mmCIF file of C-alpha atoms in Angstrom:
data_model
loop_
_atom_site.group_PDB
_atom_site.id
_atom_site.type_symbol
_atom_site.label_atom_id
_atom_site.label_comp_id
_atom_site.label_asym_id
_atom_site.label_seq_id
_atom_site.Cartn_x
_atom_site.Cartn_y
_atom_site.Cartn_z
ATOM 1 C CA UNK J 165 -0.051 -0.156 0.088
ATOM 2 C CA UNK J 166 1.531 2.577 -1.034
ATOM 3 C CA UNK J 167 0.991 6.111 -2.691
ATOM 4 C CA UNK J 168 2.674 9.055 -4.221
ATOM 5 C CA UNK J 169 2.201 11.512 -0.703
ATOM 6 C CA UNK J 170 2.414 10.178 2.363
ATOM 7 C CA UNK J 171 2.326 6.442 2.982
ATOM 8 C CA UNK J 172 -1.106 5.340 4.143
ATOM 9 C CA UNK J 173 -1.137 4.486 7.760
ATOM 10 C CA UNK J 174 -3.354 1.745 9.039
ATOM 11 C CA UNK J 175 -5.703 2.359 12.493
ATOM 12 C CA UNK J 176 -6.433 -0.323 14.317
ATOM 13 C CA UNK J 177 -9.065 0.113 17.224
ATOM 14 C CA UNK J 178 -8.741 -3.126 18.880
ATOM 15 C CA UNK J 179 -8.761 -3.556 22.870
ATOM 16 C CA UNK J 180 -8.091 -7.114 23.074
ATOM 17 C CA UNK J 181 -4.468 -7.314 23.095
ATOM 18 C CA UNK J 182 -3.759 -10.734 21.876
ATOM 19 C CA UNK J 183 -6.284 -9.698 18.524
ATOM 20 C CA UNK J 184 -4.119 -6.922 18.149
ATOM 21 C CA UNK J 185 -0.931 -8.827 17.978
ATOM 22 C CA UNK J 186 -2.303 -11.272 15.764
ATOM 23 C CA UNK J 187 -3.829 -8.538 13.223
ATOM 24 C CA UNK J 188 -0.546 -7.162 13.112
ATOM 25 C CA UNK J 189 1.390 -10.615 12.526
ATOM 26 C CA UNK J 190 -0.356 -11.712 10.255
ATOM 27 C CA UNK J 191 -0.923 -8.074 8.156
ATOM 28 C CA UNK J 192 3.423 -8.048 8.535
ATOM 29 C CA UNK J 193 3.327 -12.089 7.045
ATOM 30 C CA UNK J 194 1.537 -11.003 4.215
ATOM 31 C CA UNK J 195 4.525 -7.960 3.613
ATOM 32 C CA UNK J 196 2.604 -5.130 4.325
ATOM 33 C CA UNK J 197 5.335 -2.827 5.811
ATOM 34 C CA UNK J 198 2.649 0.129 6.662
ATOM 35 C CA UNK J 199 2.925 2.022 9.941
ATOM 36 C CA UNK J 200 0.089 0.593 12.097
ATOM 37 C CA UNK J 201 -1.193 2.569 14.592
ATOM 38 C CA UNK J 202 -2.946 0.778 17.120
ATOM 39 C CA UNK J 203 -6.219 1.750 19.833
ATOM 40 C CA UNK J 204 -7.367 0.103 22.714
ATOM 41 C CA UNK J 205 -10.240 2.427 22.450
ATOM 42 C CA UNK J 206 -12.377 4.258 20.901
ATOM 43 C CA UNK J 207 -11.980 7.534 22.666
ATOM 44 C CA UNK J 208 -7.588 7.706 21.923
ATOM 45 C CA UNK J 209 -8.844 6.456 18.411
ATOM 46 C CA UNK J 210 -11.211 9.671 17.894
ATOM 47 C CA UNK J 211 -8.786 11.866 19.186
ATOM 48 C CA UNK J 212 -5.934 10.972 16.812
ATOM 49 C CA UNK J 213 -8.223 10.929 13.751
ATOM 50 C CA UNK J 214 -10.163 14.289 14.682
ATOM 51 C CA UNK J 215 -7.588 16.257 16.193
ATOM 52 C CA UNK J 216 -7.608 18.359 18.928
ATOM 53 C CA UNK J 217 -9.930 20.960 17.782
ATOM 54 C CA UNK J 218 -12.542 18.200 17.562
ATOM 55 C CA UNK J 219 -13.164 19.002 13.672
ATOM 56 C CA UNK J 220 -11.199 16.154 12.026
ATOM 57 C CA UNK J 221 -8.909 18.714 9.645
ATOM 58 C CA UNK J 222 -5.906 17.004 11.497
ATOM 59 C CA UNK J 223 -6.746 13.714 8.714
ATOM 60 C CA UNK J 224 -6.430 16.594 6.360
ATOM 61 C CA UNK J 225 -3.969 15.028 3.573
ATOM 62 C CA UNK J 226 -3.437 11.613 5.785
ATOM 63 C CA UNK J 227 -4.234 8.369 3.961
ATOM 64 C CA UNK J 228 -5.302 6.158 6.171
ATOM 65 C CA UNK J 229 -7.241 2.747 6.143
ATOM 66 C CA UNK J 230 -9.227 1.611 9.588
ATOM 67 C CA UNK J 231 -9.388 -1.670 10.706
ATOM 68 C CA UNK J 232 -12.048 -1.484 13.535
ATOM 69 C CA UNK J 233 -13.726 -3.665 16.154
ATOM 70 C CA UNK J 234 -17.186 -3.305 17.160
ATOM 71 C CA UNK J 235 -16.793 -4.096 20.962
ATOM 72 C CA UNK J 236 -14.866 -1.719 22.482
ATOM 73 C CA UNK J 237 -14.622 -0.624 26.392
ATOM 74 C CA UNK J 238 -15.830 2.861 25.832
ATOM 75 C CA UNK J 239 -18.113 2.472 23.006
ATOM 76 C CA UNK J 240 -19.114 0.601 20.227
ATOM 77 C CA UNK J 241 -17.033 0.644 16.672
ATOM 78 C CA UNK J 242 -20.790 1.167 15.914
ATOM 79 C CA UNK J 243 -20.761 4.836 16.992
ATOM 80 C CA UNK J 244 -16.808 5.687 16.055
ATOM 81 C CA UNK J 245 -18.162 4.350 12.238
ATOM 82 C CA UNK J 246 -21.136 6.875 12.100
ATOM 83 C CA UNK J 247 -18.890 9.242 13.635
ATOM 84 C CA UNK J 248 -15.969 8.549 10.604
ATOM 85 C CA UNK J 249 -18.587 8.811 7.979
ATOM 86 C CA UNK J 250 -20.488 11.848 8.816
ATOM 87 C CA UNK J 251 -17.734 13.983 8.890
ATOM 88 C CA UNK J 252 -16.018 15.522 5.429
ATOM 89 C CA UNK J 253 -12.424 15.150 6.768
ATOM 90 C CA UNK J 254 -12.493 10.810 7.327
ATOM 91 C CA UNK J 255 -15.636 9.872 5.410
ATOM 92 C CA UNK J 256 -13.262 8.551 2.861
ATOM 93 C CA UNK J 257 -11.042 6.213 4.737
ATOM 94 C CA UNK J 258 -12.228 2.299 4.123
ATOM 95 C CA UNK J 259 -12.950 1.044 7.412
ATOM 96 C CA UNK J 260 -12.416 -2.684 7.623
ATOM 97 C CA UNK J 261 -14.491 -3.668 10.608
ATOM 98 C CA UNK J 262 -13.094 -6.739 12.136
ATOM 99 C CA UNK J 263 -15.163 -8.383 14.858
ATOM 100 C CA UNK J 264 -16.603 -11.545 16.413
ATOM 101 C CA UNK J 265 -20.205 -10.541 15.739
ATOM 102 C CA UNK J 266 -21.375 -12.256 13.033
ATOM 103 C CA UNK J 267 -25.349 -10.650 13.288
ATOM 104 C CA UNK J 268 -26.667 -10.198 10.337
ATOM 105 C CA UNK J 269 -28.396 -6.698 11.683
ATOM 106 C CA UNK J 270 -24.996 -5.825 12.776
ATOM 107 C CA UNK J 271 -23.918 -6.647 9.346
ATOM 108 C CA UNK J 272 -25.981 -4.915 7.768
ATOM 109 C CA UNK J 273 -26.046 -1.658 10.048
ATOM 110 C CA UNK J 274 -22.266 -1.361 9.232
ATOM 111 C CA UNK J 275 -22.308 -1.271 5.308
ATOM 112 C CA UNK J 276 -25.267 1.166 6.181
ATOM 113 C CA UNK J 277 -23.517 3.546 7.904
ATOM 114 C CA UNK J 278 -20.540 2.909 5.329
ATOM 115 C CA UNK J 279 -18.128 -0.110 6.257
ATOM 116 C CA UNK J 280 -15.659 -0.980 3.278
ATOM 117 C CA UNK J 281 -15.651 -4.529 4.347
ATOM 118 C CA UNK J 282 -17.100 -6.335 7.319
ATOM 119 C CA UNK J 283 -15.126 -9.712 8.756
ATOM 120 C CA UNK J 284 -15.722 -11.929 11.190
ATOM 121 C CA UNK J 285 -13.067 -13.012 13.695
ATOM 122 C CA UNK J 286 -13.044 -16.970 13.687
ATOM 123 C CA UNK J 287 -12.871 -18.035 17.227
ATOM 124 C CA UNK J 288 -10.481 -20.602 15.936
ATOM 125 C CA UNK J 289 -6.363 -19.527 16.029
ATOM 126 C CA UNK J 290 -5.393 -20.415 12.698
ATOM 127 C CA UNK J 291 -8.755 -19.489 10.954
ATOM 128 C CA UNK J 292 -8.318 -15.724 12.434
ATOM 129 C CA UNK J 293 -4.689 -15.773 11.425
ATOM 130 C CA UNK J 294 -6.012 -17.392 7.331
ATOM 131 C CA UNK J 295 -8.733 -14.557 7.401
ATOM 132 C CA UNK J 296 -6.360 -11.587 8.321
ATOM 133 C CA UNK J 297 -3.830 -12.519 5.621
ATOM 134 C CA UNK J 298 -6.780 -13.454 3.218
ATOM 135 C CA UNK J 299 -7.325 -9.133 3.661
ATOM 136 C CA UNK J 300 -3.537 -9.041 1.899
ATOM 137 C CA UNK J 301 -4.974 -8.952 -1.422
ATOM 138 C CA UNK J 302 -7.598 -6.140 -0.443
ATOM 139 C CA UNK J 303 -4.795 -4.096 0.812
ATOM 140 C CA UNK J 304 -3.224 -4.451 -2.304
ATOM 141 C CA UNK J 305 -5.653 -3.175 -4.758
ATOM 142 C CA UNK J 306 -7.269 -0.890 -2.621
ATOM 143 C CA UNK J 307 -7.142 2.932 -3.487
ATOM 144 C CA UNK J 308 -6.718 5.376 -0.511
ATOM 145 C CA UNK J 309 -7.919 9.019 -0.903
ATOM 146 C CA UNK J 310 -6.882 11.910 1.196
ATOM 147 C CA UNK J 311 -8.812 13.075 3.622
ATOM 148 C CA UNK J 312 -10.610 16.244 2.029
ATOM 149 C CA UNK J 313 -9.452 19.799 2.827
#
């Protein structure tokens, strides 16, 4: 995932330390070397994405891919997704939902709000690792726009 301007950063919002390590390890196994910026809660992730003034201008000219868990300690991933997609500075960033929730209504809701990909984390370690590695094809072809100025 490279661009002519700033390289794409992967923002990983995942509160489970074991899942976060597994996600990063398997992303690296696919050859993706982009920076991964980890967050364990929605509050700190949103502070990074929207900046100190809360407008989202902090993300101008950034190229971000967001990996989002739905089950976080301080807010739901649905709330984060809705805020990202409602903001003109962050709405174009691709969001990959990675969660244990396989409820059809939740999946539909995520896509309705603007998720680009929804992946259910398998419970089995090997299946989970394989699911993350399969995202490599997506990462290799995905075009990521800069935020609006």
